[in-house]
CSV table of C-alpha atoms in Angstrom, one decimal:
chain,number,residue,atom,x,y,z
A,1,UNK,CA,0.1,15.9,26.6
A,2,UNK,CA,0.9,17.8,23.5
A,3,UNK,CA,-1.2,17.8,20.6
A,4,UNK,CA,-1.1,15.8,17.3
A,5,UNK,CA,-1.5,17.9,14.1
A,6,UNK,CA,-2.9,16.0,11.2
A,7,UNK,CA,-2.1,18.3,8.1
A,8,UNK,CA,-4.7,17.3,5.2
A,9,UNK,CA,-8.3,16.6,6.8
A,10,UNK,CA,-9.2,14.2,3.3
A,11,UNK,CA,-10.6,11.0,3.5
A,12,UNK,CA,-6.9,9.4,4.8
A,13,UNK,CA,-5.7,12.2,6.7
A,14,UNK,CA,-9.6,12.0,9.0
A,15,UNK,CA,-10.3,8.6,8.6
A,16,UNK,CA,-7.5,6.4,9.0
A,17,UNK,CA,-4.9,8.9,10.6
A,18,UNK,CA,-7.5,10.7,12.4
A,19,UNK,CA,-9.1,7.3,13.5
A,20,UNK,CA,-5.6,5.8,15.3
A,21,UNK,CA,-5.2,9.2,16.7
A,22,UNK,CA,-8.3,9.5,18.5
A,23,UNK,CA,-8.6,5.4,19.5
A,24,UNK,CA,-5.6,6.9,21.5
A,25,UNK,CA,-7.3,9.3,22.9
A,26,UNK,CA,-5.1,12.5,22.0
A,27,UNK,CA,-5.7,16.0,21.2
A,28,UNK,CA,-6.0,16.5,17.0
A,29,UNK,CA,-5.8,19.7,15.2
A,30,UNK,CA,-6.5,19.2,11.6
A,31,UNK,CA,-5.2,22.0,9.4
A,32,UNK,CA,-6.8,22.2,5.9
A,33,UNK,CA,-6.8,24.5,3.0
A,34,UNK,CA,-11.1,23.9,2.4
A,35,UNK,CA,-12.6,26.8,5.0
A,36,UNK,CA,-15.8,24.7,4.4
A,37,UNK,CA,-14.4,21.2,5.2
A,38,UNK,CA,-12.9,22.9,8.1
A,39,UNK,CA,-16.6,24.7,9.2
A,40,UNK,CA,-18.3,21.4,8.7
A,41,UNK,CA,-15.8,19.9,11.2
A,42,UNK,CA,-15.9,22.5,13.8
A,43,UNK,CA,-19.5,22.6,13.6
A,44,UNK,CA,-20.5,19.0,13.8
A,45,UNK,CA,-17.8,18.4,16.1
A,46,UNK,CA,-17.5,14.6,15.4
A,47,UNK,CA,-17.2,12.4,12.6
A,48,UNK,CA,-18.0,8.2,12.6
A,49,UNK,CA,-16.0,5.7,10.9
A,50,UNK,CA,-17.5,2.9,9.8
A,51,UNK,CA,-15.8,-0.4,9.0
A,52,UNK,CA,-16.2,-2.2,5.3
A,53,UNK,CA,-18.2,-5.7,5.8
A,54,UNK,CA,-18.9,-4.5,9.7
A,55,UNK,CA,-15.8,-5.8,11.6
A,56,UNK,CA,-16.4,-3.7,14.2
A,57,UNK,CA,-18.9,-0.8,15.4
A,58,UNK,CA,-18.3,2.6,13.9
A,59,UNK,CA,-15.7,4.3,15.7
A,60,UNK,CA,-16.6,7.9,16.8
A,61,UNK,CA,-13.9,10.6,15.9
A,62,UNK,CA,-14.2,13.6,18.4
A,63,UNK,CA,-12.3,16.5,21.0
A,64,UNK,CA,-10.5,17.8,17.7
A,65,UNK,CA,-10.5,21.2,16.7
A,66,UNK,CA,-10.0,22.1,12.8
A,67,UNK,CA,-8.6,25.4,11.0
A,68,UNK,CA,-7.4,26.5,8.1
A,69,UNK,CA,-3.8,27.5,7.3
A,70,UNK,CA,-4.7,31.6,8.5
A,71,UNK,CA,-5.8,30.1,12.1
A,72,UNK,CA,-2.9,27.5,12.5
A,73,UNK,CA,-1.1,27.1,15.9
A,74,UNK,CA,1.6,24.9,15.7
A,75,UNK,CA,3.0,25.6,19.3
A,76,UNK,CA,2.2,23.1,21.8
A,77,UNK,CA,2.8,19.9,18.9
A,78,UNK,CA,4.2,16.8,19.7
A,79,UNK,CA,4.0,15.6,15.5
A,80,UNK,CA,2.6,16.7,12.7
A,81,UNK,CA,1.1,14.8,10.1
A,82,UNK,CA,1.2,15.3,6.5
A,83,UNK,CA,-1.8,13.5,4.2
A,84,UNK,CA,-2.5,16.1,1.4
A,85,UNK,CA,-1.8,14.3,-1.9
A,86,UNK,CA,2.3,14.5,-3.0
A,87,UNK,CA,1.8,17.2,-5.6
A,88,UNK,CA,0.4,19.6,-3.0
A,89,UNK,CA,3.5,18.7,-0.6
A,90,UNK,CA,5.6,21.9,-2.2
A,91,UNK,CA,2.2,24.1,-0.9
A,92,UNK,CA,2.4,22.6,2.8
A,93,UNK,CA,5.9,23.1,3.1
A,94,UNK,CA,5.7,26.8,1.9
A,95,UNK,CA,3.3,26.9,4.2
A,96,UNK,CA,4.8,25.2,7.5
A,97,UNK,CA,8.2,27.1,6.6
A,98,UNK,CA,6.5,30.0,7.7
A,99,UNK,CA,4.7,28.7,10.8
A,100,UNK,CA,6.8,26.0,12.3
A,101,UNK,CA,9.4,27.9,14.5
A,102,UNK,CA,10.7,24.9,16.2
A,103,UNK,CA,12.6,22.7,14.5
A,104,UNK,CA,12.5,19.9,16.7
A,105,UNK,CA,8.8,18.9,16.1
A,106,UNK,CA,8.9,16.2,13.4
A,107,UNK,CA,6.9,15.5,10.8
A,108,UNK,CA,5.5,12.3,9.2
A,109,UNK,CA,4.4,12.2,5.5
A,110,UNK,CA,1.5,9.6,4.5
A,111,UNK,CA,1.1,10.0,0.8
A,112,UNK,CA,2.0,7.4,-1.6
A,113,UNK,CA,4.2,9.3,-3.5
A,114,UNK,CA,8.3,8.9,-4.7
A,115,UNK,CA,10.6,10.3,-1.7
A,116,UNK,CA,8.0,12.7,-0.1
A,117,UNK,CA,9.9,13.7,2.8
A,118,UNK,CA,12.4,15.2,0.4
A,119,UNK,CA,9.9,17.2,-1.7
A,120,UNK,CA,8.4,18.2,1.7
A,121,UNK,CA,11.6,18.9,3.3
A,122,UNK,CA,12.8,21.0,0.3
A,123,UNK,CA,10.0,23.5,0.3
A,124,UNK,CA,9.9,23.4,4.5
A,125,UNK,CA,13.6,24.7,4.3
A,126,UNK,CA,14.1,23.7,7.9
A,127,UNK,CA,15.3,21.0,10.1
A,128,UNK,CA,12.9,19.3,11.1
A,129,UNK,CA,12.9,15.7,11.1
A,130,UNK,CA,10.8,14.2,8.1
A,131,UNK,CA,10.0,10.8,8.0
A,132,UNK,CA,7.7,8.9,5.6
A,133,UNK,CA,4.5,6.4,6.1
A,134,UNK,CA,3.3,3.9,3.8
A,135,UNK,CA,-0.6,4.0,3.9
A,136,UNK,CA,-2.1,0.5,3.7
A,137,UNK,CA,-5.7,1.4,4.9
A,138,UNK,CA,-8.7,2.3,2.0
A,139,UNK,CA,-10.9,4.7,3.0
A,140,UNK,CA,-13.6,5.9,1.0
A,141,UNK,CA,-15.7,9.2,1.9
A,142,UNK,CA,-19.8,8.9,3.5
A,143,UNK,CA,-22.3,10.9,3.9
A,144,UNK,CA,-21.5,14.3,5.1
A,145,UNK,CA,-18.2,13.9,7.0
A,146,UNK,CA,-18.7,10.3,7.8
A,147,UNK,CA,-15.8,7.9,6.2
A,148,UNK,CA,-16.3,4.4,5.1
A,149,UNK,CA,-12.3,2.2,6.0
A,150,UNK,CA,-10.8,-1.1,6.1
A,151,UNK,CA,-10.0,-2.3,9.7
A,152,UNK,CA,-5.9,-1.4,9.5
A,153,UNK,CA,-4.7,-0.9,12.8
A,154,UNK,CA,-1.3,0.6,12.3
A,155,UNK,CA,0.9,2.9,10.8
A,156,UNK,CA,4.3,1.8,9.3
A,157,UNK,CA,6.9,5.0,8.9
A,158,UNK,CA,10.9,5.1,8.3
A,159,UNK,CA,12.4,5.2,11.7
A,160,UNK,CA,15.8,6.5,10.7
A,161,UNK,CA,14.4,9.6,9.7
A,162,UNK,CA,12.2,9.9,12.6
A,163,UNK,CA,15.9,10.9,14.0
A,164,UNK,CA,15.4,9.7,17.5
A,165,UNK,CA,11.8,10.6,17.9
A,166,UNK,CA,9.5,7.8,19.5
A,167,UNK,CA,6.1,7.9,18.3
A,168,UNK,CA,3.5,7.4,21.3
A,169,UNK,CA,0.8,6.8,19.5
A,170,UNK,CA,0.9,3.2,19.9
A,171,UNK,CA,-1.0,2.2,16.4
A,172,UNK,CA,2.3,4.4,14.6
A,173,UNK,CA,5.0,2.1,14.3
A,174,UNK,CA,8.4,3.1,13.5
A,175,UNK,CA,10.2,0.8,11.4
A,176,UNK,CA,14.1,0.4,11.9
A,177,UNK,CA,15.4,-0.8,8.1
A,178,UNK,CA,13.0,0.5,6.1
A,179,UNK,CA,13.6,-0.3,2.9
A,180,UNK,CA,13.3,-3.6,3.9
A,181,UNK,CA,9.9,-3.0,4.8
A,182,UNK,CA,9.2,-1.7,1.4
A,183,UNK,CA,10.2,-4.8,0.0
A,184,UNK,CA,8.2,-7.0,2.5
A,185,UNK,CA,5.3,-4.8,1.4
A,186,UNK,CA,6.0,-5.2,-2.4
A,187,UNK,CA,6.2,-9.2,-1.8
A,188,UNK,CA,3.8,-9.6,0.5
A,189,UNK,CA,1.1,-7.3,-0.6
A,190,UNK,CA,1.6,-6.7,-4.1
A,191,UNK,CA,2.7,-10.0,-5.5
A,192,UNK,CA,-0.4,-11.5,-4.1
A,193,UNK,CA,-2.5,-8.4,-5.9
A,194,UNK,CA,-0.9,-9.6,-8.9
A,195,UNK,CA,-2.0,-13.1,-8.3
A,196,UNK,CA,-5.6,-11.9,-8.0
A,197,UNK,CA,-5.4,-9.3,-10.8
A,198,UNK,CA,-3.5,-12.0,-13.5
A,199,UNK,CA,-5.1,-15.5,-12.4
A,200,UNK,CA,-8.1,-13.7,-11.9
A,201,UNK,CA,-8.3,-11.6,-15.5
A,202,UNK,CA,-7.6,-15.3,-17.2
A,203,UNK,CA,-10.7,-16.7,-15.1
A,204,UNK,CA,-12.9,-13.7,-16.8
A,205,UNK,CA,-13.2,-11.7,-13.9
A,206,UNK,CA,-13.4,-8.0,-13.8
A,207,UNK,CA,-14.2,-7.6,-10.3
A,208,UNK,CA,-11.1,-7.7,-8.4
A,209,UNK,CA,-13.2,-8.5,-5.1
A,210,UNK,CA,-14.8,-11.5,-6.5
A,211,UNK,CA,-11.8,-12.8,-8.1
A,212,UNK,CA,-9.9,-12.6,-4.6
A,213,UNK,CA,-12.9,-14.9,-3.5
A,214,UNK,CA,-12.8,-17.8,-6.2
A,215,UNK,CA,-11.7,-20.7,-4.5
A,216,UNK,CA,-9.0,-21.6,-6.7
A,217,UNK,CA,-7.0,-18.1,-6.8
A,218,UNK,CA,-7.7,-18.4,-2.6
A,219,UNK,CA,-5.3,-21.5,-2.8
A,220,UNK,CA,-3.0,-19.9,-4.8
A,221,UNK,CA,-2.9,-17.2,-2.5
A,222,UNK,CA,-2.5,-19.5,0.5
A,223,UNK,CA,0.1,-21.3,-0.8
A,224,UNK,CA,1.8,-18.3,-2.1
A,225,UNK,CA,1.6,-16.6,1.2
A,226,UNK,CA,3.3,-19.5,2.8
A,227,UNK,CA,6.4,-19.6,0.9
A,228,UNK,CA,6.9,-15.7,1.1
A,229,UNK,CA,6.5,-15.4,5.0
A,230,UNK,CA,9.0,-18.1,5.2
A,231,UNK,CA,11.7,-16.2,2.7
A,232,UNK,CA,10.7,-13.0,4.2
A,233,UNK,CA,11.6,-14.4,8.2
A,234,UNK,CA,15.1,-15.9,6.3
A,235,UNK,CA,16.1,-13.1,4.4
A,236,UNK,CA,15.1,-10.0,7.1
A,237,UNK,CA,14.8,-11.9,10.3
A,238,UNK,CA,11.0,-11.0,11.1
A,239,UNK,CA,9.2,-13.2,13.6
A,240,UNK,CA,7.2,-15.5,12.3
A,241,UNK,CA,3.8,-14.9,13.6
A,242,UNK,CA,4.5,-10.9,12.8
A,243,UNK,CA,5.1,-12.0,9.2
A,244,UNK,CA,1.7,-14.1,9.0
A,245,UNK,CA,-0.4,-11.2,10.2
A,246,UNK,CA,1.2,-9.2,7.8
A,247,UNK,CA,0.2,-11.2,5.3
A,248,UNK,CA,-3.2,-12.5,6.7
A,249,UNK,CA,-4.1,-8.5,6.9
A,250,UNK,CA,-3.4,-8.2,3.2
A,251,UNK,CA,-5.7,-10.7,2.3
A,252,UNK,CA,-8.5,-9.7,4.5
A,253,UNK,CA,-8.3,-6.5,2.3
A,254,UNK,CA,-7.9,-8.1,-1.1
A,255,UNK,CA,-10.8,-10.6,-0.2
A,256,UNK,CA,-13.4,-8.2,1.2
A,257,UNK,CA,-15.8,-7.3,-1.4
A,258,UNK,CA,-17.2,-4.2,-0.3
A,259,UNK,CA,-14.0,-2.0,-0.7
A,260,UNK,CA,-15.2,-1.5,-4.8
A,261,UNK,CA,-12.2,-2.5,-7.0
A,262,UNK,CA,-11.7,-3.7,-10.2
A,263,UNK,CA,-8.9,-6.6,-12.3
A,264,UNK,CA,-8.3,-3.7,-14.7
A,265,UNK,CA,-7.0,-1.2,-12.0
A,266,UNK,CA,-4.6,-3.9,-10.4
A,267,UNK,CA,-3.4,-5.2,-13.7
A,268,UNK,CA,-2.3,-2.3,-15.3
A,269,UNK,CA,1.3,-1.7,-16.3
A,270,UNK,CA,2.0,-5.1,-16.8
A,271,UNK,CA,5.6,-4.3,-17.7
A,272,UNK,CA,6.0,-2.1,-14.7
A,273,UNK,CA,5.3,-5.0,-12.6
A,274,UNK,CA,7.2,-7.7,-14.7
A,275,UNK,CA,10.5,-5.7,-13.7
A,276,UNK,CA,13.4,-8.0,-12.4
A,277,UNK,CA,13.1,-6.9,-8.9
A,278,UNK,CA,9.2,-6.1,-8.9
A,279,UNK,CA,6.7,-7.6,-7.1
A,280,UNK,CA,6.6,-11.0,-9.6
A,281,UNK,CA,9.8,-11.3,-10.7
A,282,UNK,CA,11.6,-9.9,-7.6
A,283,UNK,CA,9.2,-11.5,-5.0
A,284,UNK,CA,9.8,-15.3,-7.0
A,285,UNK,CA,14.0,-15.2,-7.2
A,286,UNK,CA,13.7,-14.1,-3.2
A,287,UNK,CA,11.5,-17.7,-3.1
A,288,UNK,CA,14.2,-19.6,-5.2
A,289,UNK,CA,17.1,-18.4,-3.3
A,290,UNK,CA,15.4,-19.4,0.1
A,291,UNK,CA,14.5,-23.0,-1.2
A,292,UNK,CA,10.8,-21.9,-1.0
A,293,UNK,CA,8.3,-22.5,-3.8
A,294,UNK,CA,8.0,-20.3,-6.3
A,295,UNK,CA,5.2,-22.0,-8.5
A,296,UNK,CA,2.5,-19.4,-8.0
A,297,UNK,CA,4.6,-16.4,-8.8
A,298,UNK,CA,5.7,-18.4,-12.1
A,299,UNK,CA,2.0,-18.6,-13.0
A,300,UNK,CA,1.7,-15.5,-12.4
A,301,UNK,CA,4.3,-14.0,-14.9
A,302,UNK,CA,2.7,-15.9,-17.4
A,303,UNK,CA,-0.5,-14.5,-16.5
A,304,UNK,CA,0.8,-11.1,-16.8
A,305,UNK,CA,3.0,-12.1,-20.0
A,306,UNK,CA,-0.8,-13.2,-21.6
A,307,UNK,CA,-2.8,-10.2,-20.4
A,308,UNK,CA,-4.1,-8.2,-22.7
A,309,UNK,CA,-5.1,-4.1,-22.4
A,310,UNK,CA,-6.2,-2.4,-25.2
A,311,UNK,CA,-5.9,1.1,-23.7
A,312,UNK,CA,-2.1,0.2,-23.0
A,313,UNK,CA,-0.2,1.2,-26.1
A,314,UNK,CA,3.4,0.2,-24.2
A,315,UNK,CA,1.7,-3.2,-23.2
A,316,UNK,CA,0.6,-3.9,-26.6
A,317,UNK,CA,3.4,-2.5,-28.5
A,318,UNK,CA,5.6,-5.4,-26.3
A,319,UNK,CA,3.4,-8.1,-26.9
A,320,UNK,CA,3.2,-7.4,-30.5
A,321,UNK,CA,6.7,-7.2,-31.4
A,322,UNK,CA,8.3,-9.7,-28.9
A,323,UNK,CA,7.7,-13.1,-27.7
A,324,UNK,CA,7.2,-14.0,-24.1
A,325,UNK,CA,10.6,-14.8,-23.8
A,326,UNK,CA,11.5,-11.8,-25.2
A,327,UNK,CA,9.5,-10.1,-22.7
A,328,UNK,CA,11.1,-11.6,-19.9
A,329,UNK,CA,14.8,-10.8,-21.4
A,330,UNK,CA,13.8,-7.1,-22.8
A,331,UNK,CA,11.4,-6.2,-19.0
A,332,UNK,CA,12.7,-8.5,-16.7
A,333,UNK,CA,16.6,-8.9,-17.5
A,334,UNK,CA,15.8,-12.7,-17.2
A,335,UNK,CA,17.7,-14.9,-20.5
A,336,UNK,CA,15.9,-17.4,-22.1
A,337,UNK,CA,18.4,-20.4,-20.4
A,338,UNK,CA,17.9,-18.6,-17.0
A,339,UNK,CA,16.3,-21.2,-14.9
A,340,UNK,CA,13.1,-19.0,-13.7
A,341,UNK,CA,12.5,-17.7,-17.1
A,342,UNK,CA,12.1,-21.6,-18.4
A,343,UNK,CA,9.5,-21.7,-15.7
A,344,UNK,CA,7.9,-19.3,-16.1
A,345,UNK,CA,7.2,-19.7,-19.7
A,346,UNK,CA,6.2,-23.3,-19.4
A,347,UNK,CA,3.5,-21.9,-17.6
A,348,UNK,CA,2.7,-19.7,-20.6
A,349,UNK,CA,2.2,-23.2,-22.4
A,350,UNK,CA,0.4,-24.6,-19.9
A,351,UNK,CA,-1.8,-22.1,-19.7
A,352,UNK,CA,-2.3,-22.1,-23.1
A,353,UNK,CA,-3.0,-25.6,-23.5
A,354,UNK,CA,-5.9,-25.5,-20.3
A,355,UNK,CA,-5.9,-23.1,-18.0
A,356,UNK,CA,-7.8,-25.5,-15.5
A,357,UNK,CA,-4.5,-28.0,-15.5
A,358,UNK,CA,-2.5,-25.6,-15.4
A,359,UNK,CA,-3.5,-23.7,-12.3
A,360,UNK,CA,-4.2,-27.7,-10.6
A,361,UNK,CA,0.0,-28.4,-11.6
A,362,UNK,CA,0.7,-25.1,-9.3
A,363,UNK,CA,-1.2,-26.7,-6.9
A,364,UNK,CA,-0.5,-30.2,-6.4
């Protein structure tokens, strides 16, 4: 079998890609720019995983081989992988451009970054397919070479731009429609962040993990996930039990509190995430149009609409010179008379009045 070239051996590009690589039993080559990153590899020749909350033994990464950009071979590669940070993409492409001789090897890009395979593609000057991953799995780095990851078993990339290439690693999934899958992502996984980060910031939490624990945010949550699975089967066709461990993966992560995060990281840039077709806003009118309930998402908007960040002079500077509603209207395009906008800000009042009622109303 051909080898797997994992471009970037980081904390993602080792741990995660590295991982579902090797549970597969294939041939890596990691290519990095750090000569001692790469030494420590070669010379330890194996690297464990370890799971957060132990879900599962360590896994064992081994039978790779690691070199720097002066020693890369790229004949003999079935895919390369790129997971190097985006600003560093320009760098690997300059770089590949003057290695990669055939252009039929593709590539896949895991960096959460806007359009990578077009700033990779534009430095790589080649033809290569390019395709792009989203990267669901946290990873944090150990002792020595060891890596610390959430139990994510798979790898979502675009299959259109795969351009006819099959991935056989059976934990990377190509994804026909992707774009869709961004939005099942952004209402599946983000909306319920925002539930944890908003509910939870008006409960008085700043730990994110803990807040994804309370009892009350876990029934908002539940409830929440419920009526988005059902919209998301409607609207994209998924299959049902797909679309339930979709979800059901997200909130293991949210709800596991040794991955160390905090409300003030998920809540920032409220009026990012207020946006008509963001992860609130969007995610509830997808609800509505589907029949399904769209409480929680209200409460969440007014959550958002009542947070408060000091550091963030745009967030402020809204809150201080417009109402709620003229939040919603100015961030959100939603009117005043629109019917989710009157929702959402009789939460705001609710909230306001007792915070305790209000959350119970959501769930009754």
């Amino acid at each position: 079998m051909k080898k797997i070239v994992i471009i970037g051996a980081g904390k993602t590009g080792r741990g995660f890609i590295g991982r579902l690589v090797a549970e597969a039993g294939r041939e890596i080559l990691f290519i990095d720019k750090d000569a001692a990153l790469v030494d420590a590899l070669n010379r330890e020749g194996s690297f464990d995983v370890a799971f957060f909350g132990g879900v599962r033994p360590a896994f064992r990464v081994s039978g790779y081989k690691a070199v720097t950009w002066e020693e890369a071979d790229l004949t003999d590669a079935e895919v390369i992988f790129v997971s190097v940070g985006g600003q560093n993409l320009p760098d690997v492409g300059a770089a590949l451009s003057a290695r990669l001789a055939d252009e039929e090897i593709p590539i896949i890009t895991c960096e959460n970054a806007s359009h990578p395979s077009r700033t990779l593609g534009d430095a790589l000057g080649k033809g290569n397919p390019i395709s792009e991953a989203t990267v669901f799995c946290t990873t944090i780095e150990g002792d020595g070479l060891s890596i610390h990851s959430e139990n994510y078993p798979y790898l979502q990339c675009n299959a259109e731009l795969l351009q006819g290439y099959v991935p056989t690693v059976p934990a990377v999934r190509a994804i026909p429609n992707f774009a869709d899958f961004l939005t099942r992502k952004l209402y599946t996984y983000n909306a319920a962040s925002c539930v944890i980060a908003y509910v939870g910031a008006l409960l008085g939490y700043s730990d994110y993990g803990e807040a994804a624990n309370d009892s009350r945010i876990l029934a908002l949550m539940d409830k929440n996930y419920a009526a988005t699975n059902a919209a998301m089967c409607a609207r994209f066709g998924y299959d049902p039990a797909d679309q339930r461990e979709f979800a059901a993966l997200s909130k293991a992560k949210f709800t596991d509190r040794t991955i160390v995060d905090t409300i003030a990281r998920n809540a920032r840039e409220p009026h990012r995430k207020l946006g008509g077709s963001e992860r609130i806003i969007g995610a509830a009118k997808l609800l509505r149009e589907y029949g399904e309930d769209s409480a929680v998402l209200e409460l969440t908007a007014a959550a958002a609409l009542l947070y408060t960040d000091p550091k963030d002079d745009k967030w402020t500077a809204l809150r201080e010179s417009l109402t709620p509603a003229g939040i919603l209207s100015e961030i959100a395009s939603l009117p005043e008379t629109d019917p989710l906008a009157q929702a959402i800000l009789t939460r705001v009042n609710a909230i306001q009045a007792n915070l305790e009622s209000a959350i119970g109303d959501v769930l009754r």
